[in-house]
Tab-separated table of C-alpha atoms and ligand atoms in Angstrom:
chain	number	residue	atom	x	y	z
A	1	MET	CA	-10.988	2.536	42.015
A	2	PRO	CA	-10.911	6.180	40.857
A	3	LEU	CA	-8.840	7.246	37.850
A	4	SER	CA	-5.192	6.986	38.776
A	5	LYS	CA	-3.180	10.151	39.440
A	6	ASP	CA	-1.013	9.450	36.405
A	7	PHE	CA	-3.953	8.841	34.070
A	8	LEU	CA	-2.977	9.939	30.560
A	9	TRP	CA	-5.140	12.753	29.208
A	10	GLY	CA	-4.542	14.141	25.756
A	11	GLY	CA	-5.666	14.042	22.173
A	12	ALA	CA	-5.056	12.143	18.948
A	13	THR	CA	-4.011	12.990	15.403
A	14	ALA	CA	-2.466	11.164	12.448
A	15	ALA	CA	0.194	12.298	9.983
A	16	ASN	CA	-1.986	11.570	6.965
A	17	GLN	CA	-4.687	13.957	8.156
A	18	CYS	CA	-2.681	16.775	9.656
A	19	GLU	CA	0.980	16.814	8.683
A	20	GLY	CA	0.796	17.936	5.037
A	21	ALA	CA	4.092	19.085	3.427
A	22	TYR	CA	3.910	15.966	1.308
A	23	GLN	CA	6.803	16.961	-0.898
A	24	GLU	CA	9.057	18.527	1.720
A	25	GLY	CA	11.975	17.174	3.689
A	26	GLY	CA	12.643	14.395	1.170
A	27	ARG	CA	9.289	12.693	1.824
A	28	GLY	CA	8.113	10.129	-0.739
A	29	LEU	CA	4.612	9.765	-2.161
A	30	ALA	CA	2.164	7.720	-0.054
A	31	ASN	CA	-1.240	6.135	-0.691
A	32	VAL	CA	-2.919	8.801	1.478
A	33	ASP	CA	-1.611	11.564	-0.826
A	34	ILE	CA	-3.644	10.260	-3.740
A	35	ILE	CA	-7.011	9.792	-2.015
A	36	PRO	CA	-9.170	12.585	-3.419
A	37	HIS	CA	-11.931	14.625	-1.861
A	38	GLY	CA	-15.176	14.105	-3.768
A	39	GLU	CA	-17.117	11.349	-5.449
A	40	ASP	CA	-14.201	9.018	-6.273
A	41	ARG	CA	-12.972	8.920	-2.680
A	42	LEU	CA	-14.779	5.785	-1.526
A	43	ALA	CA	-13.804	3.705	-4.561
A	44	VAL	CA	-10.173	4.785	-4.186
A	45	MET	CA	-10.166	3.971	-0.454
A	46	LYS	CA	-11.629	0.560	-1.265
A	47	GLY	CA	-8.911	-0.107	-3.821
A	48	THR	CA	-11.259	-0.547	-6.776
A	49	LYS	CA	-10.449	2.755	-8.486
A	50	HIS	CA	-6.816	3.614	-9.156
A	51	ILE	CA	-5.750	7.242	-9.326
A	52	GLN	CA	-2.898	8.549	-11.478
A	53	LEU	CA	-1.826	11.751	-9.800
A	54	GLU	CA	-0.378	13.242	-13.011
A	55	ASN	CA	-3.693	12.920	-14.871
A	56	SER	CA	-6.002	14.007	-12.089
A	57	THR	CA	-7.651	17.366	-11.482
A	58	SER	CA	-9.037	16.296	-8.087
A	59	PHE	CA	-8.191	17.919	-4.768
A	60	PHE	CA	-6.148	15.759	-2.391
A	61	PRO	CA	-6.609	17.105	1.129
A	62	ALA	CA	-3.898	15.011	2.828
A	63	GLN	CA	-1.211	16.706	0.761
A	64	GLN	CA	-1.492	19.816	2.914
A	65	GLY	CA	-3.517	18.482	5.879
A	66	ILE	CA	-3.561	21.304	8.422
A	67	ASP	CA	0.127	21.928	7.833
A	68	PHE	CA	1.154	20.478	11.189
A	69	TYR	CA	4.614	20.128	9.614
A	70	HIS	CA	5.085	23.879	9.934
A	71	HIS	CA	2.812	24.471	12.930
A	72	TYR	CA	3.851	21.732	15.351
A	73	GLU	CA	5.433	24.122	17.856
A	74	GLU	CA	2.298	26.224	18.113
A	75	ASP	CA	0.060	23.140	18.224
A	76	ILE	CA	2.011	21.361	20.940
A	77	ARG	CA	2.095	24.582	22.972
A	78	LEU	CA	-1.710	24.712	22.746
A	79	PHE	CA	-1.967	21.044	23.782
A	80	ALA	CA	0.257	21.806	26.763
A	81	GLU	CA	-1.946	24.756	27.651
A	82	MET	CA	-4.901	22.369	27.823
A	83	GLY	CA	-2.867	20.218	30.184
A	84	PHE	CA	-2.149	17.229	27.918
A	85	ASN	CA	0.276	14.702	29.343
A	86	VAL	CA	-0.007	12.484	26.261
A	87	PHE	CA	-0.216	13.273	22.546
A	88	ARG	CA	-1.107	10.594	20.014
A	89	MET	CA	0.371	11.155	16.574
A	90	SER	CA	1.666	9.024	13.758
A	91	ILE	CA	4.784	8.711	11.673
A	92	ALA	CA	4.560	9.200	7.919
A	93	TRP	CA	6.404	6.103	6.723
A	94	SER	CA	7.481	7.797	3.458
A	95	ARG	CA	9.146	10.587	5.457
A	96	ILE	CA	11.500	7.993	6.993
A	97	PHE	CA	11.825	5.699	3.986
A	98	PRO	CA	10.568	7.707	0.967
A	99	MET	CA	10.357	4.622	-1.258
A	100	GLY	CA	10.020	2.082	1.552
A	101	ASP	CA	12.713	-0.334	0.405
A	102	GLU	CA	15.879	1.774	0.735
A	103	GLU	CA	18.797	0.639	2.843
A	104	GLU	CA	19.195	3.926	4.718
A	105	PRO	CA	16.515	6.167	6.209
A	106	ASN	CA	15.951	9.787	5.258
A	107	GLU	CA	17.732	11.803	7.943
A	108	GLU	CA	15.600	14.899	7.342
A	109	GLY	CA	12.463	12.931	8.118
A	110	LEU	CA	13.919	11.589	11.336
A	111	GLN	CA	14.960	15.078	12.344
A	112	PHE	CA	11.426	16.341	11.930
A	113	TYR	CA	10.089	13.788	14.439
A	114	ASP	CA	13.057	14.469	16.707
A	115	ARG	CA	11.942	18.081	16.884
A	116	VAL	CA	8.317	17.084	17.504
A	117	PHE	CA	9.239	14.698	20.345
A	118	GLN	CA	11.644	17.233	21.891
A	119	GLU	CA	8.854	19.765	21.832
A	120	CYS	CA	6.574	17.297	23.642
A	121	LYS	CA	9.297	16.617	26.185
A	122	LYS	CA	9.649	20.324	26.881
A	123	TYR	CA	6.071	20.271	28.215
A	124	GLY	CA	6.158	16.858	29.871
A	125	ILE	CA	3.920	15.333	27.210
A	126	GLU	CA	4.358	11.614	26.449
A	127	PRO	CA	4.137	10.906	22.725
A	128	LEU	CA	1.931	7.935	21.851
A	129	VAL	CA	3.122	7.015	18.402
A	130	THR	CA	1.167	5.095	15.800
A	131	ILE	CA	3.749	3.596	13.472
A	132	THR	CA	1.323	3.256	10.578
A	133	HIS	CA	-1.902	5.179	10.524
A	134	PHE	CA	-3.275	4.386	7.083
A	135	ASP	CA	-0.120	5.277	5.218
A	136	CYS	CA	2.140	3.281	2.957
A	137	PRO	CA	4.784	4.475	0.473
A	138	MET	CA	3.372	4.316	-3.077
A	139	HIS	CA	6.557	2.690	-4.328
A	140	LEU	CA	5.826	-0.323	-2.089
A	141	ILE	CA	2.328	-0.517	-3.523
A	142	HIS	CA	3.414	-0.269	-7.165
A	143	THR	CA	6.405	-2.564	-6.857
A	144	TYR	CA	5.255	-5.165	-4.330
A	145	GLY	CA	1.464	-4.846	-4.104
A	146	GLY	CA	1.441	-3.370	-0.597
A	147	TRP	CA	0.639	-5.683	2.311
A	148	LYS	CA	-0.456	-8.510	-0.014
A	149	ASN	CA	3.258	-9.223	-0.251
A	150	PRO	CA	5.132	-10.883	2.674
A	151	LYS	CA	8.197	-8.787	1.756
A	152	MET	CA	6.397	-5.905	3.472
A	153	ILE	CA	7.269	-7.501	6.797
A	154	SER	CA	10.971	-6.836	6.319
A	155	PHE	CA	10.403	-3.252	5.098
A	156	TYR	CA	8.293	-2.631	8.181
A	157	GLU	CA	10.923	-4.292	10.344
A	158	LYS	CA	13.499	-1.869	9.010
A	159	LEU	CA	11.207	1.070	9.679
A	160	VAL	CA	10.445	0.113	13.274
A	161	THR	CA	14.056	-0.728	14.094
A	162	VAL	CA	15.126	2.724	12.965
A	163	LEU	CA	12.327	4.345	14.984
A	164	PHE	CA	12.878	2.381	18.196
A	165	LYS	CA	16.623	3.031	18.132
A	166	ARG	CA	16.464	6.674	17.185
A	167	PHE	CA	13.694	7.631	19.606
A	168	LYS	CA	14.723	5.476	22.543
A	169	GLY	CA	14.140	7.507	25.689
A	170	LEU	CA	11.853	9.983	23.907
A	171	VAL	CA	8.971	7.663	23.052
A	172	ARG	CA	7.785	4.653	25.021
A	173	TYR	CA	4.163	4.198	23.932
A	174	TRP	CA	3.786	2.679	20.463
A	175	ILE	CA	0.879	1.377	18.382
A	176	THR	CA	1.798	-0.879	15.476
A	177	PHE	CA	-1.192	-0.431	13.118
A	178	ASN	CA	-4.104	1.962	13.392
A	179	GLU	CA	-7.520	0.250	13.280
A	180	ILE	CA	-6.165	-3.002	11.937
A	181	ASN	CA	-9.688	-4.239	11.163
A	182	MET	CA	-10.177	-1.315	8.745
A	183	ILE	CA	-8.354	-3.409	6.157
A	184	LEU	CA	-11.636	-5.287	5.642
A	185	HIS	CA	-13.548	-2.076	4.873
A	186	LEU	CA	-11.187	0.428	3.229
A	187	PRO	CA	-8.270	-1.753	2.091
A	188	PHE	CA	-6.394	0.818	-0.020
A	189	MET	CA	-6.426	3.347	2.756
A	190	GLY	CA	-5.848	0.716	5.443
A	191	ALA	CA	-3.098	-1.318	3.782
A	192	GLY	CA	-2.324	-0.064	0.286
A	193	LEU	CA	-4.329	-2.798	-1.429
A	194	GLN	CA	-5.445	-2.232	-5.013
A	195	PHE	CA	-7.598	-4.815	-6.737
A	196	GLN	CA	-8.078	-6.051	-10.250
A	197	PRO	CA	-11.725	-6.736	-11.227
A	198	GLU	CA	-11.437	-10.545	-11.069
A	199	GLU	CA	-9.375	-10.671	-7.894
A	200	ASP	CA	-10.591	-12.501	-4.764
A	201	GLN	CA	-10.691	-9.469	-2.483
A	202	GLU	CA	-11.682	-11.323	0.696
A	203	LYS	CA	-8.720	-13.635	0.442
A	204	ALA	CA	-6.322	-10.803	-0.355
A	205	LYS	CA	-7.485	-8.836	2.664
A	206	TYR	CA	-6.965	-11.702	5.118
A	207	ILE	CA	-3.541	-12.581	3.683
A	208	SER	CA	-2.503	-8.942	3.931
A	209	ALA	CA	-3.782	-8.724	7.490
A	210	HIS	CA	-1.778	-11.846	8.303
A	211	HIS	CA	1.375	-10.121	7.069
A	212	GLU	CA	0.530	-7.127	9.227
A	213	LEU	CA	0.036	-9.404	12.231
A	214	LEU	CA	3.443	-10.988	11.746
A	215	ALA	CA	4.972	-7.537	11.296
A	216	SER	CA	3.215	-6.325	14.426
A	217	ALA	CA	4.543	-9.220	16.519
A	218	LEU	CA	8.025	-8.654	15.136
A	219	ALA	CA	7.800	-4.949	15.981
A	220	THR	CA	6.679	-5.802	19.517
A	221	LYS	CA	9.668	-8.104	19.901
A	222	ILE	CA	12.133	-5.524	18.607
A	223	ALA	CA	10.588	-2.741	20.705
A	224	HIS	CA	11.047	-4.784	23.881
A	225	GLU	CA	14.596	-5.809	22.949
A	226	ILE	CA	15.707	-2.256	22.217
A	227	ASP	CA	14.078	-0.787	25.296
A	228	PRO	CA	12.308	-2.896	27.931
A	229	ASN	CA	10.410	0.277	28.916
A	230	ASN	CA	8.620	0.321	25.568
A	231	LYS	CA	4.895	-0.437	25.708
A	232	VAL	CA	3.379	-1.675	22.470
A	233	GLY	CA	-0.319	-1.771	21.710
A	234	CYS	CA	-2.651	-3.101	19.065
A	235	MET	CA	-5.470	-0.863	17.842
A	236	MET	CA	-8.945	-1.647	16.556
A	237	ALA	CA	-11.980	0.281	15.371
A	238	ALA	CA	-14.183	-0.855	18.240
A	239	GLY	CA	-17.862	-0.687	19.115
A	240	ASP	CA	-19.810	-3.750	20.185
A	241	TYR	CA	-22.582	-5.054	17.972
A	242	TYR	CA	-26.057	-5.132	19.467
A	243	PRO	CA	-28.639	-7.518	18.054
A	244	TYR	CA	-31.502	-5.433	16.667
A	245	SER	CA	-33.975	-7.796	18.330
A	246	SER	CA	-33.937	-10.790	20.663
A	247	LEU	CA	-34.500	-13.065	17.671
A	248	PRO	CA	-31.776	-15.698	18.137
A	249	GLU	CA	-30.656	-15.199	14.535
A	250	ASP	CA	-30.046	-11.519	15.267
A	251	VAL	CA	-28.047	-12.396	18.381
A	252	TRP	CA	-25.977	-14.874	16.381
A	253	GLU	CA	-25.370	-12.305	13.635
A	254	ALA	CA	-24.153	-9.788	16.227
A	255	LYS	CA	-21.743	-12.412	17.572
A	256	LEU	CA	-20.356	-13.082	14.084
A	257	LYS	CA	-19.863	-9.382	13.477
A	258	ASP	CA	-18.036	-8.941	16.770
A	259	ARG	CA	-15.767	-11.832	15.892
A	260	GLU	CA	-14.970	-10.291	12.519
A	261	ASN	CA	-13.805	-7.162	14.360
A	262	MET	CA	-11.914	-8.958	17.110
A	263	LEU	CA	-10.154	-11.525	14.952
A	264	PHE	CA	-6.969	-9.546	14.448
A	265	ILE	CA	-6.623	-8.274	17.988
A	266	ASP	CA	-7.372	-11.777	19.250
A	267	VAL	CA	-4.096	-12.704	17.569
A	268	GLN	CA	-2.204	-9.635	18.790
A	269	ALA	CA	-3.435	-9.979	22.361
A	270	ARG	CA	-3.409	-13.764	22.769
A	271	GLY	CA	-0.726	-14.855	20.334
A	272	TYR	CA	-2.639	-17.245	18.098
A	273	TYR	CA	-5.556	-17.355	15.696
A	274	PRO	CA	-8.846	-18.220	17.406
A	275	SER	CA	-10.628	-21.401	16.300
A	276	TYR	CA	-13.374	-19.447	14.513
A	277	ALA	CA	-10.668	-17.878	12.301
A	278	HIS	CA	-9.509	-21.293	11.079
A	279	LYS	CA	-13.093	-22.050	10.105
A	280	LYS	CA	-13.361	-18.755	8.248
A	281	PHE	CA	-10.112	-19.382	6.360
A	282	GLN	CA	-11.286	-22.853	5.380
A	283	GLU	CA	-14.440	-21.348	3.880
A	284	LEU	CA	-12.330	-18.845	1.957
A	285	GLY	CA	-9.988	-21.583	0.742
A	286	LEU	CA	-7.131	-19.740	2.401
A	287	ASP	CA	-4.060	-21.520	3.692
A	288	LEU	CA	-1.749	-19.242	5.679
A	289	ALA	CA	0.954	-21.904	5.589
A	290	MET	CA	2.465	-20.678	8.816
A	291	THR	CA	5.877	-21.939	9.784
A	292	LYS	CA	6.698	-23.043	13.336
A	293	GLU	CA	8.862	-19.898	13.673
A	294	GLU	CA	5.967	-17.668	12.680
A	295	GLU	CA	3.638	-19.381	15.139
A	296	GLN	CA	6.234	-18.856	17.817
A	297	LEU	CA	6.703	-15.209	16.859
A	298	LEU	CA	2.990	-14.562	17.344
A	299	LYS	CA	2.861	-16.547	20.560
A	300	GLU	CA	5.845	-14.914	22.245
A	301	ASN	CA	5.152	-11.334	21.295
A	302	THR	CA	1.697	-10.314	22.343
A	303	VAL	CA	0.896	-6.659	22.961
A	304	ASP	CA	1.171	-4.806	26.266
A	305	PHE	CA	-2.102	-2.955	25.902
A	306	ILE	CA	-5.259	-2.865	23.808
A	307	SER	CA	-6.030	0.470	22.227
A	308	PHE	CA	-9.134	1.279	20.262
A	309	SER	CA	-11.253	3.959	18.677
A	310	TYR	CA	-14.830	4.250	19.802
A	311	TYR	CA	-17.331	6.512	18.106
A	312	SER	CA	-20.460	4.409	18.379
A	313	SER	CA	-21.911	1.031	19.150
A	314	ARG	CA	-23.176	-0.972	16.178
A	315	CYS	CA	-26.378	-2.837	15.530
A	316	ILE	CA	-27.302	-5.678	13.210
A	317	THR	CA	-30.302	-7.722	12.115
A	318	THR	CA	-31.159	-10.565	9.782
A	319	GLN	CA	-34.618	-9.154	9.183
A	320	GLU	CA	-35.635	-7.403	5.974
A	321	GLY	CA	-36.827	-3.834	5.727
A	322	VAL	CA	-35.032	-2.376	8.763
A	323	GLY	CA	-33.256	0.974	8.285
A	324	GLU	CA	-29.518	1.075	7.651
A	325	THR	CA	-26.832	3.369	8.932
A	326	ILE	CA	-23.114	3.852	8.523
A	327	GLY	CA	-20.490	4.928	11.040
A	328	ASN	CA	-16.713	4.834	10.596
A	329	ALA	CA	-17.018	2.762	7.387
A	330	PHE	CA	-19.112	0.116	9.163
A	331	LYS	CA	-22.529	-0.424	7.612
A	332	GLY	CA	-25.194	-1.735	9.937
A	333	THR	CA	-28.737	-1.554	11.160
A	334	LYS	CA	-30.087	1.694	12.507
A	335	ASN	CA	-30.575	1.526	16.251
A	336	PRO	CA	-33.952	3.231	16.874
A	337	TYR	CA	-32.967	4.242	20.411
A	338	LEU	CA	-29.978	6.379	19.449
A	339	LYS	CA	-29.518	9.866	18.064
A	340	ALA	CA	-26.869	10.483	15.417
A	341	SER	CA	-24.312	13.087	14.360
A	342	GLU	CA	-24.777	15.210	11.245
A	343	TRP	CA	-22.927	12.450	9.374
A	344	GLY	CA	-25.240	9.755	10.676
A	345	TRP	CA	-22.807	8.227	13.204
A	346	GLN	CA	-24.983	7.106	16.089
A	347	ILE	CA	-24.216	8.370	19.582
A	348	ASP	CA	-24.060	5.887	22.457
A	349	PRO	CA	-21.967	6.680	25.552
A	350	LEU	CA	-23.115	3.560	27.410
A	351	GLY	CA	-21.879	1.594	24.405
A	352	LEU	CA	-18.366	2.715	25.338
A	353	ARG	CA	-18.727	1.188	28.805
A	354	ILE	CA	-20.140	-1.987	27.268
A	355	THR	CA	-17.334	-2.194	24.699
A	356	MET	CA	-14.652	-1.624	27.333
A	357	ASN	CA	-16.071	-4.400	29.473
A	358	SER	CA	-16.153	-6.785	26.512
A	359	LEU	CA	-12.526	-6.041	25.656
A	360	TYR	CA	-11.337	-6.303	29.236
A	361	ASP	CA	-13.286	-9.501	29.922
A	362	ARG	CA	-11.784	-11.022	26.813
A	363	TYR	CA	-8.131	-9.996	27.141
A	364	GLN	CA	-7.497	-8.875	30.724
A	365	LYS	CA	-4.964	-6.372	29.431
A	366	PRO	CA	-4.902	-2.610	30.035
A	367	LEU	CA	-7.036	-0.565	27.653
A	368	PHE	CA	-6.316	2.790	26.049
A	369	ILE	CA	-9.067	4.831	24.371
A	370	VAL	CA	-7.059	6.429	21.583
A	371	GLU	CA	-9.957	7.887	19.579
A	372	ASN	CA	-13.402	9.150	20.463
A	373	GLY	CA	-15.304	12.277	19.559
A	374	LEU	CA	-17.966	14.071	17.607
A	375	GLY	CA	-17.441	15.249	14.044
A	376	ALA	CA	-19.543	18.378	13.617
A	377	LYS	CA	-19.830	21.570	11.603
A	378	ASP	CA	-18.481	24.495	13.621
A	379	LYS	CA	-19.072	28.200	13.268
A	380	LEU	CA	-16.237	30.558	14.080
A	381	ILE	CA	-17.693	33.672	15.741
A	382	GLN	CA	-16.215	36.947	16.852
A	383	LYS	CA	-16.715	37.888	20.488
A	384	GLU	CA	-17.255	41.395	21.811
A	385	ASP	CA	-13.594	41.713	22.723
A	386	GLY	CA	-12.674	41.058	19.104
A	387	THR	CA	-11.300	37.539	19.643
A	388	TYR	CA	-12.772	34.464	17.971
A	389	THR	CA	-14.315	31.287	19.327
A	390	VAL	CA	-16.619	28.378	18.538
A	391	GLU	CA	-19.533	27.709	20.875
A	392	ASP	CA	-19.299	23.938	20.610
A	393	ASP	CA	-21.540	22.809	23.453
A	394	TYR	CA	-22.660	19.819	21.353
A	395	ARG	CA	-19.059	18.552	21.390
A	396	ILE	CA	-18.716	19.144	25.127
A	397	ASP	CA	-21.952	17.206	25.733
A	398	TYR	CA	-20.719	14.271	23.651
A	399	LEU	CA	-17.328	14.107	25.354
A	400	ARG	CA	-18.735	14.612	28.839
A	401	ALA	CA	-21.105	11.670	28.427
A	402	HIS	CA	-18.315	9.437	27.102
A	403	ILE	CA	-15.905	10.405	29.880
A	404	GLN	CA	-18.636	9.621	32.408
A	405	ALA	CA	-19.087	6.240	30.740
A	406	PHE	CA	-15.407	5.292	30.804
A	407	LYS	CA	-15.113	6.451	34.391
A	408	GLN	CA	-17.913	4.070	35.297
A	409	ALA	CA	-16.107	1.269	33.483
A	410	VAL	CA	-13.008	2.008	35.546
A	411	GLU	CA	-14.527	2.922	38.895
A	412	GLU	CA	-17.501	0.585	39.021
A	413	ASP	CA	-16.542	-2.299	36.735
A	414	GLY	CA	-12.829	-2.500	37.518
A	415	VAL	CA	-11.550	-2.093	33.964
A	416	GLU	CA	-7.923	-1.028	33.701
A	417	LEU	CA	-7.615	2.063	31.504
A	418	TRP	CA	-4.340	3.875	30.862
A	419	GLY	CA	-5.569	6.955	29.089
A	420	TYR	CA	-7.893	8.893	26.850
A	421	THR	CA	-6.926	10.710	23.665
A	422	PRO	CA	-10.032	12.045	21.916
A	423	TRP	CA	-9.745	12.176	18.146
A	424	GLY	CA	-8.744	15.253	16.196
A	425	CYS	CA	-7.886	17.358	19.250
A	426	ILE	CA	-7.087	19.954	16.642
A	427	ASP	CA	-9.342	20.108	13.549
A	428	LEU	CA	-7.961	17.983	10.734
A	429	VAL	CA	-8.999	16.319	7.492
A	430	SER	CA	-11.757	13.703	7.814
A	431	ALA	CA	-10.597	10.214	6.880
A	432	SER	CA	-13.911	8.990	5.537
A	433	THR	CA	-14.988	12.063	3.579
A	434	GLY	CA	-11.846	14.142	3.069
A	435	GLU	CA	-13.719	17.173	4.371
A	436	MET	CA	-12.426	19.854	6.731
A	437	ASP	CA	-16.013	20.696	7.667
A	438	LYS	CA	-16.244	17.558	9.774
A	439	ARG	CA	-14.432	18.943	12.782
A	440	TYR	CA	-13.534	17.198	16.043
A	441	GLY	CA	-11.082	19.639	17.633
A	442	PHE	CA	-10.738	21.734	20.732
A	443	ILE	CA	-8.796	23.999	18.396
A	444	TYR	CA	-10.372	25.395	15.232
A	445	VAL	CA	-8.210	25.524	12.107
A	446	ASP	CA	-9.020	28.009	9.364
A	447	ARG	CA	-8.985	25.571	6.479
A	448	HIS	CA	-11.930	24.567	4.323
A	449	ASN	CA	-13.202	21.753	2.127
A	450	ASP	CA	-11.984	23.412	-1.063
A	451	GLY	CA	-8.467	23.916	0.302
A	452	SER	CA	-8.884	27.606	1.097
A	453	GLY	CA	-7.997	29.148	4.468
A	454	SER	CA	-5.045	30.586	6.373
A	455	PHE	CA	-4.288	27.594	8.693
A	456	LYS	CA	-4.709	29.989	11.613
A	457	ARG	CA	-5.630	28.297	14.923
A	458	TYR	CA	-8.397	29.435	17.340
A	459	LYS	CA	-9.413	28.047	20.735
A	460	LYS	CA	-12.986	26.760	20.956
A	461	LYS	CA	-15.180	26.768	24.052
A	462	SER	CA	-14.367	23.062	24.468
A	463	PHE	CA	-10.672	23.990	24.796
A	464	TYR	CA	-11.303	25.590	28.176
A	465	TRP	CA	-13.769	22.883	29.189
A	466	TYR	CA	-11.252	20.098	28.494
A	467	GLN	CA	-8.568	22.063	30.327
A	468	GLN	CA	-10.754	21.901	33.458
A	469	VAL	CA	-11.476	18.215	32.944
A	470	ILE	CA	-7.769	17.431	32.819
A	471	LYS	CA	-6.894	19.701	35.723
A	472	SER	CA	-9.457	17.980	37.925
A	473	ASN	CA	-8.457	14.494	36.655
A	474	GLY	CA	-11.946	13.979	35.296
A	475	GLU	CA	-13.808	15.178	38.379
A	476	GLN	CA	-15.081	18.433	36.903
A	477	LEU	CA	-17.139	17.557	33.856
B	501	BGP	C1	-10.937	6.552	12.458
B	501	BGP	C2	-9.561	6.887	11.999
B	501	BGP	C3	-9.158	8.307	12.076
B	501	BGP	C4	-10.279	9.302	12.051
B	501	BGP	C5	-11.561	8.857	12.678
B	501	BGP	C6	-12.755	9.747	12.423
B	501	BGP	O1	-11.405	5.532	11.669
B	501	BGP	O2	-8.587	6.142	12.708
B	501	BGP	O3	-8.129	8.507	11.180
B	501	BGP	O4	-10.370	10.025	10.928
B	501	BGP	O5	-11.891	7.552	12.339
B	501	BGP	O6	-13.273	9.487	11.163
B	501	BGP	P1	-13.661	10.613	10.136
B	501	BGP	O7	-12.422	11.416	9.955
B	501	BGP	O8	-14.073	9.918	8.916
B	501	BGP	O9	-14.752	11.382	10.751
């Protein structure tokens, strides 16, 4: 079957990397505001180094992002010009509940998203809203320990209830947690987890993820009750593991790694923990002590669709002395058959088709590719007519190959795919490095690693290419 006529084409962003205005409109401080650019970044994202904003001289790129807060009208107009019929964005939790545990939401924050969604509506663009994309009010982290604490479920419940009620009729596609498996890799960024030196981090991560899973099921329930038209998805950082060799131990290792990634969406898609999870928890000495009501909550409120980010496949071996690589916070074995981006993320379009087939075989639920793309250094150049552009053929090549791959998954393999929102459709701050230099967009933003720049927007060559792709519903690549 060819791509359906109402296939959703668009792009993806997240509040923490583009919105900025961190002290405006009554917004409270969030974990993402205190993740610095520079050498401390990784330790802070992992929750092993704790930053005190008052005592720090570091630069915190999320605080200004690309100033989407003041540029959303211009940005959405540009998305519409490309032909988007979907726009993935996220809510900054601390804009709605600045502390996280208040009784009443911050009206100014709600009004901001009202304006954004109205702007989308004006152009016939469906918002696809991630409720939490790596952000958590700092007050919830200081006072309750972030997602380690089951009380987070009720704060999240309050947040989603406000959102579903307020934006009923304006938003119908929702994602509960961005890349839920990221909690295992960057737990402070993923779930506001900070660790003490002697703490059992593994255990804390799985307990926190369990709280997120309960919160996600609860959100799905509430979303459906408030508006039966709501579609709620889970979201994982995907990319199948390949065994480095046909050595059975390598194949087994790849299976274990895939399970580690799928564990959480197994629960969100099927409604219960898989048997291999129970085994894992036993090894960790972890007892989730689930009540019958909680089991029922998970069971009765599975997601409507499976969304995922895909940048690369992954590879793993048990053998010594084989090269390593890292992509999207996932360390693994270097696949000798693949080229890589300037940041070492390996490039594998066929891996997208493989990953989609694995997910669809496993869950038989519609898929949504909500992130994909190439982070690259761009050069803004002036054309003869005086206007500016970026000749980003490398980005076009990457996206073309991945679109071809997902079309094959749909047309030849029969996978159901709702839409495609490549990451960072407008340049924004890199999550892993905090750089602006790692650009993904169709739109260039004049903003640089050191925080300089005018925030002015420029269309790249890929802007016009993607416009054609959308216009032809993926026929003209
Ligand atoms: C995913 C995140 C995004 C995004 C993307 C690209 O993990 O969901 O927030 O940033 O990766 O990663 P990076 O910005 O590090 O290049």
